[in-house]
Tab-separated table of C-alpha atoms in Angstrom:
chain	number	residue	atom	x	y	z
A	1	MET	CA	-5.366	-7.101	12.514
A	2	LYS	CA	-3.941	-5.346	9.574
A	3	ILE	CA	-2.066	-2.271	10.380
A	4	TYR	CA	-1.162	0.591	8.514
A	5	VAL	CA	2.391	2.149	9.096
A	6	GLY	CA	2.654	5.426	7.217
A	7	ASN	CA	5.453	7.930	6.892
A	8	LEU	CA	8.177	5.013	7.235
A	9	PRO	CA	11.896	6.215	6.020
A	10	PHE	CA	12.630	5.005	2.556
A	11	SER	CA	15.632	3.181	3.950
A	12	ALA	CA	13.129	0.996	6.115
A	13	THR	CA	13.326	-2.760	5.292
A	14	GLU	CA	10.826	-5.538	6.134
A	15	ALA	CA	13.245	-6.787	8.620
A	16	GLN	CA	13.533	-3.458	10.291
A	17	VAL	CA	9.716	-2.885	10.485
A	18	ARG	CA	9.066	-6.489	11.840
A	19	ASP	CA	11.678	-6.427	14.671
A	20	LEU	CA	10.214	-2.963	15.756
A	21	PHE	CA	6.706	-4.325	15.747
A	22	ALA	CA	7.738	-7.672	17.457
A	23	GLN	CA	8.611	-5.853	20.549
A	24	HIS	CA	4.771	-5.553	20.992
A	25	GLY	CA	3.755	-8.973	20.155
A	26	ALA	CA	3.705	-11.627	17.310
A	27	VAL	CA	4.068	-10.580	13.825
A	28	GLU	CA	2.315	-12.492	11.104
A	29	SER	CA	3.582	-10.568	8.168
A	30	VAL	CA	5.062	-7.326	7.094
A	31	ALA	CA	4.605	-5.855	3.611
A	32	LEU	CA	6.493	-2.736	2.060
A	33	PRO	CA	4.977	-1.893	-1.329
A	34	ALA	CA	7.186	-0.365	-3.922
A	35	ASP	CA	7.071	1.598	-6.713
A	36	ARG	CA	5.685	-0.303	-9.847
A	37	GLU	CA	7.980	1.996	-12.232
A	38	THR	CA	10.969	2.596	-10.058
A	39	GLY	CA	11.115	-0.242	-7.910
A	40	ARG	CA	11.648	1.855	-4.861
A	41	PRO	CA	9.761	2.164	-1.766
A	42	ARG	CA	6.717	4.274	-1.203
A	43	GLY	CA	7.383	5.329	2.187
A	44	PHE	CA	4.267	3.070	3.985
A	45	GLY	CA	3.884	-0.332	4.777
A	46	PHE	CA	1.394	-3.031	6.411
A	47	VAL	CA	1.900	-5.284	9.427
A	48	GLU	CA	-0.290	-7.943	10.337
A	49	MET	CA	-0.690	-8.934	14.083
A	50	PRO	CA	-3.073	-10.301	16.457
A	51	GLN	CA	-5.795	-8.449	17.509
A	52	ALA	CA	-4.839	-7.587	21.221
A	53	GLU	CA	-1.264	-7.114	20.230
A	54	ALA	CA	-1.731	-5.017	17.230
A	55	ALA	CA	-3.857	-2.490	19.409
A	56	LYS	CA	-1.052	-2.382	22.012
A	57	ALA	CA	1.800	-1.736	18.970
A	58	ILE	CA	-0.370	0.992	17.442
A	59	GLU	CA	-0.892	2.621	20.777
A	60	ALA	CA	3.113	2.562	21.511
A	61	LEU	CA	4.224	3.075	17.818
A	62	ASN	CA	2.046	5.787	16.545
A	63	GLY	CA	4.186	9.024	16.654
A	64	PHE	CA	7.287	6.930	17.227
A	65	SER	CA	10.445	8.409	15.435
A	66	MET	CA	12.150	5.925	13.209
A	67	GLY	CA	14.915	7.249	10.980
A	68	GLY	CA	14.001	10.804	11.776
A	69	ARG	CA	10.412	10.467	10.642
A	70	GLN	CA	7.405	10.258	13.072
A	71	LEU	CA	5.540	7.155	12.087
A	72	ARG	CA	1.707	7.149	11.452
A	73	VAL	CA	0.339	3.758	13.090
A	74	ASN	CA	-3.125	2.786	12.931
A	75	GLU	CA	-5.609	0.202	11.680
A	76	ALA	CA	-5.624	-0.398	8.256
A	77	GLN	CA	-8.923	0.456	6.076
A	78	ASP	CA	-9.800	-2.057	3.432
A	79	ARG	CA	-9.402	-0.669	0.103
A	80	PRO	CA	-12.606	-0.726	-2.056
A	81	ARG	CA	-12.403	-3.268	-4.523
A	82	GLY	CA	-13.204	-2.600	-8.146
A	83	PRO	CA	-11.792	-0.117	-10.627
A	84	ARG	CA	-9.467	2.496	-9.508
A	85	PRO	CA	-9.500	6.303	-10.745
A	86	GLY	CA	-7.085	6.884	-13.214
A	87	GLY	CA	-6.427	3.095	-13.834
A	88	GLY	CA	-5.361	1.488	-16.991
A	89	GLY	CA	-8.930	-0.621	-17.614
A	90	ARG	CA	-11.140	0.659	-20.181
A	91	PRO	CA	-14.511	-0.098	-19.951
A	92	GLY	CA	-16.581	-1.086	-22.756
A	93	GLY	CA	-14.461	-3.766	-24.471
A	94	GLY	CA	-11.756	-4.392	-26.581
A	95	GLY	CA	-9.527	-1.735	-28.198
A	96	GLY	CA	-8.353	-2.251	-31.670
A	97	PHE	CA	-9.313	0.231	-34.532
A	98	ARG	CA	-12.353	1.829	-35.386
A	99	SER	CA	-13.517	1.091	-38.745
A	100	GLY	CA	-14.828	4.336	-40.829
A	101	GLY	CA	-13.303	7.741	-41.230
A	102	GLY	CA	-10.912	8.530	-44.042
A	103	GLY	CA	-9.052	6.633	-46.732
A	104	GLY	CA	-10.614	3.639	-48.677
A	105	GLY	CA	-11.828	4.529	-52.055
A	106	GLY	CA	-14.930	3.320	-53.789
A	107	GLY	CA	-18.259	4.905	-52.956
A	108	GLY	CA	-21.386	4.324	-51.102
A	109	GLY	CA	-20.168	1.659	-48.674
A	110	ARG	CA	-21.022	2.192	-45.023
A	111	TRP	CA	-17.317	1.562	-43.870
């Protein structure tokens, strides 16, 4: 099961999060996403554990104080696939300059 861990202290490391969750069962993976532009931690992460152990960890660690911050721990929700709002992709094809408009001499041409 994939677990969302929110309100992590920005100083938290993957090893610290792994050690915390390992007290409640086998930890399969830990991911602490960083901001793309600054490289700094974003204050949340994901832990993967077997189903039964994950349920125990969620129960035990939701509200747990780590680095002076109360953790929010719950089952991660799958993020919908597809374009994200405000994302960089532009529908409708490949950029470039549009023909037409100002400049260009001569008459009568369409472009």
